[in-house]
């Protein structure tokens, strides 16, 4: 009941209500754009091709973009080129001194890096769009009908697709930035979230049809639902877990009173990196699929791309290693033990039993190293194991893994922002009601 009242309070606050409506409006624009096809695409042949070939190289990518790739829409690439560009810039920041310097220059440096990331996004989008156009041109239905209208050349269609998809990706990036600035939640994450959730109604109806046709029994469907609920609960449980480092503030004598000496803690989440290692790892694993699109007639390239299909042991092993790597990598970016130790020393706080300064930094680094490992293993297990369960139960959707992990992570982060806005509004209301009037008011 309390949660319901809190949800209703969201719409009673004008500022928060405007942010929600603005976010929903831009997400609706994104969903409408995902149904606009590329110029020169044979829609009838495209529908027939993907209905017969649901296990193609783009199955997982199609999930992230909400089925836009399956419809060959102008938003087929989604936001993934931007994520890939962000990964490249962040990795380059660890080895190139000039990028490291920009990362330490505050807002001005971040603006410059964002500009470079956008330029790289355009470049990646163009190459990926050209590959998608080349792949679509080389495919045909079982009856021999091509996916591209007759009369267009391979290079002309590929170039047109590259330009259109690049413009679509940059427009999605602009939508995400507008949501982050004027809406609620992180725009980039919400774009991926809405793409994943858009596939849910279709999956539900597919399972209902299987039950009605007798291909799936009711007890088996109940087992699948229990597994889905168990995986979801496990993800939420781990996401809320924290490792608390005790802190102590020094005691100070002020007059005849002893001030300070209070105890607090420094929290580190078990899953310190959130869903970013999964997103980064997924973006890297799209590269083999992209290589296969550039060379559709080369059997070796198709075999290489097929090895990175979800469920293959090469995909599972590579995905696990990438998740562990990016869990440590991303944690090292967002947490600097030396900086945390220096801030504690300046504020007078300390960890009981640990010397301030270098020893504190080493202790925090040791704690982070131990905390990140189980979090990374959790991410790997929850992302890889459900892929094999999907094959074992012959399901038409993923019962957990990458999609559910990202969806739950984004949903929890958005709910935290709702809570923060509500708390700020309550504080503002208290200050307005309790403002002390000056002498002139009387």
Short mmCIF file of C-alpha atoms in Angstrom, two decimals:
data_model
loop_
_atom_site.label_atom_id
_atom_site.label_comp_id
_atom_site.label_asym_id
_atom_site.label_seq_id
_atom_site.Cartn_x
_atom_site.Cartn_y
_atom_site.Cartn_z
CA UNK A 1 0.00 0.00 0.00
CA UNK A 2 2.83 2.37 0.87
CA UNK A 3 4.55 1.62 -2.45
CA UNK A 4 1.30 2.37 -4.30
CA UNK A 5 0.92 5.70 -2.51
CA UNK A 6 4.52 6.56 -3.36
CA UNK A 7 3.86 5.77 -7.00
CA UNK A 8 0.77 8.01 -7.01
CA UNK A 9 2.81 10.84 -5.47
CA UNK A 10 4.98 10.81 -8.57
CA UNK A 11 2.12 12.15 -10.69
CA UNK A 12 1.12 14.77 -8.10
CA UNK A 13 4.43 16.58 -8.50
CA UNK A 14 4.37 18.69 -11.65
CA UNK A 15 8.12 18.68 -12.31
CA UNK A 16 8.40 14.92 -11.94
CA UNK A 17 5.22 14.33 -13.94
CA UNK A 18 6.59 16.46 -16.80
CA UNK A 19 9.85 14.51 -16.76
CA UNK A 20 8.00 11.18 -16.94
CA UNK A 21 5.76 12.30 -19.79
CA UNK A 22 8.76 13.72 -21.66
CA UNK A 23 10.63 10.42 -21.26
CA UNK A 24 7.65 8.35 -22.39
CA UNK A 25 7.15 10.61 -25.39
CA UNK A 26 10.73 10.22 -26.64
CA UNK A 27 10.66 6.47 -26.03
CA UNK A 28 7.46 6.34 -28.11
CA UNK A 29 9.30 8.18 -30.91
CA UNK A 30 12.07 5.57 -30.70
CA UNK A 31 9.56 2.71 -30.95
CA UNK A 32 7.80 4.33 -33.93
CA UNK A 33 11.13 4.72 -35.71
CA UNK A 34 11.92 1.04 -35.22
CA UNK A 35 9.01 0.23 -37.58
CA UNK A 36 10.17 2.50 -40.43
CA UNK A 37 11.93 0.26 -42.99
CA UNK A 38 15.10 1.05 -44.92
CA UNK A 39 14.63 2.38 -48.46
CA UNK A 40 14.82 -0.39 -51.04
CA UNK A 41 13.87 -3.28 -48.73
CA UNK A 42 11.36 -5.91 -49.87
CA UNK A 43 9.16 -6.04 -46.74
CA UNK A 44 7.22 -9.15 -47.75
CA UNK A 45 10.38 -11.15 -48.48
CA UNK A 46 12.00 -9.83 -45.29
CA UNK A 47 9.10 -11.04 -43.14
CA UNK A 48 9.19 -14.47 -44.75
CA UNK A 49 12.96 -14.75 -44.38
CA UNK A 50 13.09 -13.94 -40.66
CA UNK A 51 10.08 -16.12 -39.88
CA UNK A 52 11.94 -19.09 -41.32
CA UNK A 53 15.36 -18.17 -39.99
CA UNK A 54 14.98 -17.16 -36.35
CA UNK A 55 18.41 -18.48 -35.31
CA UNK A 56 20.47 -16.22 -37.54
CA UNK A 57 23.60 -14.37 -36.48
CA UNK A 58 21.59 -11.32 -35.45
CA UNK A 59 19.27 -12.95 -32.93
CA UNK A 60 20.82 -11.39 -29.81
CA UNK A 61 21.46 -8.05 -31.52
CA UNK A 62 17.82 -8.02 -32.63
CA UNK A 63 16.80 -8.42 -28.96
CA UNK A 64 18.74 -5.32 -27.91
CA UNK A 65 17.16 -3.14 -30.60
CA UNK A 66 13.61 -4.36 -29.95
CA UNK A 67 13.19 -6.30 -33.20
CA UNK A 68 14.26 -3.33 -35.35
CA UNK A 69 16.92 -5.37 -37.15
CA UNK A 70 14.40 -8.08 -38.01
CA UNK A 71 12.28 -5.40 -39.67
CA UNK A 72 15.36 -3.78 -41.33
CA UNK A 73 14.28 -0.41 -39.93
CA UNK A 74 16.19 2.86 -39.84
CA UNK A 75 16.98 2.14 -36.15
CA UNK A 76 18.40 -1.34 -36.82
CA UNK A 77 21.79 -0.56 -35.25
CA UNK A 78 20.23 0.87 -32.11
CA UNK A 79 22.58 2.49 -29.60
CA UNK A 80 25.21 -0.27 -29.80
CA UNK A 81 27.72 1.66 -32.00
CA UNK A 82 27.84 4.37 -29.34
CA UNK A 83 28.48 1.78 -26.63
CA UNK A 84 31.26 0.23 -28.72
CA UNK A 85 32.81 3.68 -29.24
CA UNK A 86 32.63 4.37 -25.48
CA UNK A 87 34.43 1.09 -24.78
CA UNK A 88 37.20 1.96 -27.25
CA UNK A 89 37.69 5.46 -25.80
CA UNK A 90 37.80 4.15 -22.23
CA UNK A 91 40.31 1.41 -23.09
CA UNK A 92 42.46 3.93 -24.96
CA UNK A 93 42.37 6.09 -21.85
CA UNK A 94 44.37 3.45 -19.97
CA UNK A 95 47.26 3.48 -22.47
CA UNK A 96 47.28 6.94 -24.10
CA UNK A 97 48.53 9.76 -21.79
CA UNK A 98 46.64 12.53 -23.62
CA UNK A 99 43.29 10.78 -23.07
CA UNK A 100 44.23 10.13 -19.43
CA UNK A 101 44.88 13.86 -19.03
CA UNK A 102 41.47 14.70 -20.48
CA UNK A 103 39.80 12.27 -18.08
CA UNK A 104 41.30 14.22 -15.17
CA UNK A 105 40.32 17.69 -16.43
CA UNK A 106 36.80 17.59 -15.07
CA UNK A 107 33.79 18.65 -17.10
CA UNK A 108 35.83 20.25 -19.88
CA UNK A 109 37.79 17.05 -20.45
CA UNK A 110 34.64 14.93 -20.39
CA UNK A 111 33.03 17.17 -23.02
CA UNK A 112 36.04 16.70 -25.29
CA UNK A 113 35.98 12.91 -24.83
CA UNK A 114 32.23 12.87 -25.53
CA UNK A 115 32.88 14.72 -28.77
CA UNK A 116 35.51 12.14 -29.81
CA UNK A 117 33.12 9.35 -28.86
CA UNK A 118 30.44 10.79 -31.14
CA UNK A 119 32.87 11.01 -34.07
CA UNK A 120 33.89 7.40 -33.50
CA UNK A 121 30.20 6.43 -33.25
CA UNK A 122 29.57 7.88 -36.70
CA UNK A 123 32.51 5.93 -38.12
CA UNK A 124 31.46 2.63 -36.53
CA UNK A 125 27.82 3.14 -37.51
CA UNK A 126 28.78 3.69 -41.14
CA UNK A 127 30.89 0.53 -41.34
CA UNK A 128 28.30 -1.56 -39.49
CA UNK A 129 25.50 -0.14 -41.62
CA UNK A 130 27.43 -0.94 -44.77
CA UNK A 131 27.89 -4.51 -43.53
CA UNK A 132 24.18 -4.87 -42.73
CA UNK A 133 23.24 -3.58 -46.19
CA UNK A 134 25.70 -5.96 -47.84
CA UNK A 135 24.33 -8.88 -45.82
CA UNK A 136 20.69 -8.05 -46.61
CA UNK A 137 21.51 -7.79 -50.32
CA UNK A 138 23.06 -11.28 -50.35
CA UNK A 139 20.16 -13.03 -48.59
CA UNK A 140 17.05 -14.56 -50.16
CA UNK A 141 13.97 -16.50 -49.09
CA UNK A 142 13.48 -20.22 -49.62
CA UNK A 143 11.65 -19.42 -52.87
CA UNK A 144 14.60 -17.39 -54.17
CA UNK A 145 13.06 -13.96 -53.64
CA UNK A 146 15.67 -11.36 -52.64
CA UNK A 147 15.31 -9.12 -49.59
CA UNK A 148 16.14 -6.04 -51.70
CA UNK A 149 13.91 -4.75 -54.47
CA UNK A 150 15.03 -5.70 -57.96
CA UNK A 151 17.08 -3.09 -59.82
CA UNK A 152 19.35 -1.85 -57.02
CA UNK A 153 23.08 -2.54 -57.11
CA UNK A 154 24.90 -4.08 -54.14
CA UNK A 155 27.13 -1.05 -53.57
CA UNK A 156 24.30 1.44 -54.01
CA UNK A 157 22.01 -0.31 -51.53
CA UNK A 158 24.84 -0.86 -49.02
CA UNK A 159 25.83 2.82 -49.19
CA UNK A 160 22.22 3.94 -48.80
CA UNK A 161 21.77 1.59 -45.84
CA UNK A 162 25.01 2.83 -44.23
CA UNK A 163 23.99 6.50 -44.46
CA UNK A 164 20.45 5.82 -43.24
CA UNK A 165 21.48 3.62 -40.32
CA UNK A 166 24.19 6.09 -39.27
CA UNK A 167 21.61 8.89 -39.18
CA UNK A 168 19.26 6.62 -37.22
CA UNK A 169 21.92 5.80 -34.63
CA UNK A 170 22.83 9.45 -34.10
CA UNK A 171 19.15 10.35 -33.76
CA UNK A 172 18.75 7.63 -31.08
CA UNK A 173 21.84 9.02 -29.33
CA UNK A 174 20.24 12.48 -29.35
CA UNK A 175 17.01 11.02 -27.91
CA UNK A 176 19.00 9.34 -25.11
CA UNK A 177 20.83 12.58 -24.27
CA UNK A 178 17.55 14.50 -24.13
CA UNK A 179 16.04 11.88 -21.80
CA UNK A 180 19.08 12.09 -19.50
CA UNK A 181 19.00 15.90 -19.41
CA UNK A 182 15.26 16.63 -19.30
CA UNK A 183 13.61 13.30 -18.46
CA UNK A 184 14.00 10.64 -15.80
CA UNK A 185 16.68 7.95 -15.79
CA UNK A 186 19.68 7.34 -18.02
CA UNK A 187 18.61 7.79 -21.63
CA UNK A 188 21.06 5.32 -23.18
CA UNK A 189 20.11 2.60 -20.73
CA UNK A 190 16.40 3.26 -21.15
CA UNK A 191 16.70 2.91 -24.94
CA UNK A 192 18.18 -0.57 -24.49
CA UNK A 193 15.61 -1.34 -21.77
CA UNK A 194 12.62 -0.45 -23.93
CA UNK A 195 14.04 -2.50 -26.79
CA UNK A 196 14.31 -5.56 -24.56
CA UNK A 197 10.87 -5.11 -23.00
CA UNK A 198 9.28 -4.67 -26.43
CA UNK A 199 10.04 -8.34 -27.13
CA UNK A 200 8.21 -9.57 -24.04
CA UNK A 201 4.58 -9.50 -25.36
CA UNK A 202 5.62 -11.46 -28.43
CA UNK A 203 7.37 -14.08 -26.29
CA UNK A 204 4.32 -14.43 -24.02
CA UNK A 205 1.95 -14.92 -26.96
CA UNK A 206 4.34 -17.46 -28.50
CA UNK A 207 4.33 -19.53 -25.32
CA UNK A 208 0.53 -19.33 -25.09
CA UNK A 209 0.24 -20.59 -28.67
CA UNK A 210 2.57 -23.50 -27.89
CA UNK A 211 0.43 -24.48 -24.89
CA UNK A 212 -2.83 -24.20 -26.84
CA UNK A 213 -1.42 -26.26 -29.72
CA UNK A 214 -0.22 -28.96 -27.32
CA UNK A 215 3.47 -28.57 -28.16
CA UNK A 216 4.21 -27.49 -24.57
CA UNK A 217 2.54 -28.93 -21.49
CA UNK A 218 1.16 -26.81 -18.68
CA UNK A 219 3.52 -28.34 -16.04
CA UNK A 220 6.51 -27.51 -18.25
CA UNK A 221 5.28 -23.93 -18.61
CA UNK A 222 4.94 -23.73 -14.81
CA UNK A 223 8.55 -24.93 -14.43
CA UNK A 224 9.72 -22.27 -16.88
CA UNK A 225 7.86 -19.53 -14.98
CA UNK A 226 9.38 -20.67 -11.69
CA UNK A 227 12.86 -20.55 -13.22
CA UNK A 228 12.20 -17.05 -14.54
CA UNK A 229 11.01 -15.84 -11.11
CA UNK A 230 13.98 -17.51 -9.36
CA UNK A 231 16.50 -15.90 -11.72
CA UNK A 232 14.85 -12.49 -11.36
CA UNK A 233 14.81 -12.72 -7.55
CA UNK A 234 18.45 -13.84 -7.52
CA UNK A 235 19.49 -10.90 -9.70
CA UNK A 236 17.70 -8.40 -7.42
CA UNK A 237 19.16 -10.03 -4.29
CA UNK A 238 22.74 -9.81 -5.55
CA UNK A 239 22.23 -6.31 -6.94
CA UNK A 240 21.21 -5.04 -3.49
CA UNK A 241 24.15 -6.73 -1.69
CA UNK A 242 26.87 -4.45 -0.28
CA UNK A 243 30.21 -4.81 1.51
CA UNK A 244 30.43 -2.20 4.25
CA UNK A 245 33.80 -0.93 5.45
CA UNK A 246 33.48 0.61 8.96
CA UNK A 247 34.56 4.25 9.33
CA UNK A 248 35.25 6.30 12.44
CA UNK A 249 35.37 10.07 12.79
CA UNK A 250 37.82 11.57 15.32
CA UNK A 251 36.70 12.99 18.65
CA UNK A 252 37.10 16.72 19.20
CA UNK A 253 36.82 18.70 22.42
CA UNK A 254 34.77 21.88 21.99
CA UNK A 255 34.64 23.76 25.28
CA UNK A 256 33.43 21.22 27.80
CA UNK A 257 31.81 18.96 25.21
CA UNK A 258 33.30 16.09 23.23
CA UNK A 259 32.15 16.24 19.61
CA UNK A 260 32.51 13.64 16.84
CA UNK A 261 33.56 10.07 17.34
CA UNK A 262 30.63 8.79 15.33
CA UNK A 263 30.70 5.50 13.43
CA UNK A 264 29.63 5.11 9.80
CA UNK A 265 30.54 2.87 6.91
CA UNK A 266 31.85 3.01 3.35
CA UNK A 267 29.57 0.84 1.13
CA UNK A 268 30.73 -1.13 -1.90
CA UNK A 269 28.16 -3.08 -3.87
CA UNK A 270 28.87 -6.75 -4.55
CA UNK A 271 28.06 -6.03 -8.18
CA UNK A 272 30.21 -2.89 -8.27
CA UNK A 273 30.14 -2.43 -12.04
CA UNK A 274 26.38 -2.99 -12.47
CA UNK A 275 25.28 -4.11 -15.93
CA UNK A 276 28.11 -2.35 -17.78
CA UNK A 277 30.39 -5.45 -18.09
CA UNK A 278 27.51 -7.35 -19.71
CA UNK A 279 26.77 -4.50 -22.12
CA UNK A 280 30.47 -4.08 -22.96
CA UNK A 281 30.96 -7.82 -23.42
CA UNK A 282 27.87 -8.08 -25.63
CA UNK A 283 29.08 -5.18 -27.77
CA UNK A 284 32.45 -6.90 -28.28
CA UNK A 285 30.78 -10.18 -29.23
CA UNK A 286 28.80 -8.44 -31.95
CA UNK A 287 32.08 -7.91 -33.85
CA UNK A 288 32.34 -11.53 -35.14
CA UNK A 289 28.74 -11.30 -36.32
CA UNK A 290 29.58 -8.04 -38.10
CA UNK A 291 32.59 -9.63 -39.78
CA UNK A 292 30.32 -12.40 -41.08
CA UNK A 293 28.04 -9.77 -42.66
CA UNK A 294 30.92 -8.20 -44.54
CA UNK A 295 31.84 -11.53 -46.16
CA UNK A 296 28.55 -13.41 -46.69
CA UNK A 297 29.95 -15.68 -49.41
CA UNK A 298 33.04 -16.78 -47.48
CA UNK A 299 32.29 -19.99 -45.58
CA UNK A 300 35.15 -19.48 -43.11
CA UNK A 301 33.74 -16.12 -42.03
CA UNK A 302 30.28 -17.64 -41.58
CA UNK A 303 31.75 -20.49 -39.50
CA UNK A 304 33.66 -17.97 -37.39
CA UNK A 305 30.50 -15.92 -36.84
CA UNK A 306 28.44 -19.02 -36.01
CA UNK A 307 30.90 -19.92 -33.24
CA UNK A 308 29.81 -16.75 -31.43
CA UNK A 309 26.11 -17.53 -31.50
CA UNK A 310 24.48 -17.56 -28.05
CA UNK A 311 24.64 -21.09 -26.67
CA UNK A 312 27.87 -22.12 -28.43
CA UNK A 313 30.72 -23.04 -26.07
CA UNK A 314 33.07 -20.52 -27.74
CA UNK A 315 30.51 -17.77 -27.16
CA UNK A 316 29.98 -18.82 -23.53
CA UNK A 317 33.71 -19.00 -22.72
CA UNK A 318 34.53 -15.70 -24.44
CA UNK A 319 31.55 -13.96 -22.87
CA UNK A 320 32.57 -15.14 -19.39
CA UNK A 321 36.16 -13.89 -19.79
CA UNK A 322 34.97 -10.54 -21.16
CA UNK A 323 32.54 -10.04 -18.28
CA UNK A 324 35.24 -10.74 -15.67
CA UNK A 325 37.69 -8.43 -17.46
CA UNK A 326 35.24 -5.54 -17.82
CA UNK A 327 34.02 -5.97 -14.23
CA UNK A 328 37.54 -5.22 -12.97
CA UNK A 329 38.17 -2.64 -15.70
CA UNK A 330 35.00 -0.64 -15.06
CA UNK A 331 35.43 -0.83 -11.27
CA UNK A 332 38.96 0.55 -11.65
CA UNK A 333 37.50 3.49 -13.61
CA UNK A 334 34.74 4.45 -11.17
CA UNK A 335 36.66 3.71 -7.93
CA UNK A 336 40.10 5.15 -7.17
CA UNK A 337 41.32 3.77 -3.79
CA UNK A 338 44.03 6.44 -3.48
CA UNK A 339 41.53 9.24 -4.04
CA UNK A 340 39.09 7.71 -1.54
CA UNK A 341 41.88 7.40 1.05
CA UNK A 342 42.95 11.02 0.51
CA UNK A 343 39.37 12.26 0.93
CA UNK A 344 39.02 10.30 4.17
CA UNK A 345 42.29 11.74 5.45
CA UNK A 346 41.23 15.31 4.61
CA UNK A 347 37.88 14.88 6.36
CA UNK A 348 39.52 13.34 9.42
CA UNK A 349 37.82 9.96 9.00
CA UNK A 350 39.69 6.67 9.24
CA UNK A 351 39.17 2.93 9.09
CA UNK A 352 39.64 1.35 12.55
CA UNK A 353 42.90 -0.59 12.70
CA UNK A 354 44.25 0.82 9.42
CA UNK A 355 46.70 3.72 9.11
CA UNK A 356 45.48 6.70 7.06
CA UNK A 357 47.01 7.39 3.65
CA UNK A 358 48.78 4.67 1.68
CA UNK A 359 47.75 1.81 3.99
CA UNK A 360 44.09 2.84 3.70
CA UNK A 361 44.35 2.93 -0.10
CA UNK A 362 45.90 -0.55 -0.12
CA UNK A 363 43.20 -1.87 2.21
CA UNK A 364 40.38 -0.44 0.05
CA UNK A 365 42.02 -1.82 -3.09
CA UNK A 366 42.24 -5.25 -1.46
CA UNK A 367 38.56 -5.14 -0.47
CA UNK A 368 37.53 -4.08 -3.99
CA UNK A 369 39.57 -6.87 -5.55
CA UNK A 370 37.82 -9.44 -3.38
CA UNK A 371 34.35 -7.96 -3.86
CA UNK A 372 34.58 -7.64 -7.65
CA UNK A 373 35.40 -11.34 -8.21
CA UNK A 374 32.12 -12.82 -6.84
CA UNK A 375 30.22 -10.02 -8.55
CA UNK A 376 31.90 -10.83 -11.87
CA UNK A 377 31.22 -14.55 -11.44
CA UNK A 378 27.57 -13.74 -10.69
CA UNK A 379 27.32 -11.66 -13.87
CA UNK A 380 28.93 -14.42 -15.93
CA UNK A 381 26.69 -17.16 -14.54
CA UNK A 382 23.49 -15.18 -14.88
CA UNK A 383 24.39 -14.19 -18.45
CA UNK A 384 25.65 -17.52 -19.82
CA UNK A 385 23.69 -20.30 -18.07
CA UNK A 386 20.20 -19.10 -19.17
CA UNK A 387 21.33 -19.26 -22.79
CA UNK A 388 21.83 -23.02 -22.43
CA UNK A 389 18.55 -23.34 -20.53
CA UNK A 390 16.81 -21.69 -23.48
CA UNK A 391 18.14 -24.39 -25.77
CA UNK A 392 17.33 -27.16 -23.31
CA UNK A 393 13.68 -26.08 -22.95
CA UNK A 394 13.38 -25.02 -26.62
CA UNK A 395 12.00 -21.63 -25.66
CA UNK A 396 11.20 -18.74 -27.95
CA UNK A 397 12.72 -16.23 -25.48
CA UNK A 398 15.61 -15.93 -23.03
CA UNK A 399 14.54 -16.92 -19.52
CA UNK A 400 17.21 -14.79 -17.92
CA UNK A 401 20.72 -13.75 -18.74
CA UNK A 402 21.77 -10.59 -20.50
CA UNK A 403 18.31 -9.24 -21.31
CA UNK A 404 16.81 -9.72 -17.84
CA UNK A 405 19.97 -8.51 -16.11
CA UNK A 406 20.03 -5.27 -18.09
CA UNK A 407 16.28 -4.77 -17.74
CA UNK A 408 16.35 -5.26 -13.95
CA UNK A 409 19.47 -3.10 -13.52
CA UNK A 410 17.99 -0.22 -15.51
CA UNK A 411 14.62 -0.54 -13.75
CA UNK A 412 16.24 -0.42 -10.29
CA UNK A 413 18.39 2.59 -11.22
CA UNK A 414 15.34 4.42 -12.57
CA UNK A 415 13.36 3.66 -9.40
CA UNK A 416 16.23 5.07 -7.31
CA UNK A 417 16.01 8.29 -9.32
CA UNK A 418 12.25 8.41 -8.68
CA UNK A 419 12.95 8.05 -4.97
CA UNK A 420 15.61 10.77 -5.05
CA UNK A 421 13.26 13.21 -6.82
CA UNK A 422 10.49 12.49 -4.32
CA UNK A 423 12.82 13.08 -1.36
CA UNK A 424 14.05 16.36 -2.86
CA UNK A 425 10.47 17.51 -3.40
CA UNK A 426 9.57 16.68 0.19
CA UNK A 427 12.55 18.65 1.48
CA UNK A 428 11.64 21.60 -0.74
CA UNK A 429 8.05 21.48 0.51
CA UNK A 430 9.25 21.48 4.11
CA UNK A 431 11.48 24.50 3.50
CA UNK A 432 8.66 26.39 1.79
CA UNK A 433 6.23 25.69 4.61
CA UNK A 434 8.70 26.35 7.38
CA UNK A 435 10.35 29.50 6.04
CA UNK A 436 10.85 32.13 8.77
CA UNK A 437 9.42 35.52 7.91
CA UNK A 438 11.52 38.61 8.42
CA UNK A 439 10.59 41.68 10.49
CA UNK A 440 9.03 43.43 7.52
CA UNK A 441 6.57 40.56 7.21
CA UNK A 442 5.12 41.51 10.55
#
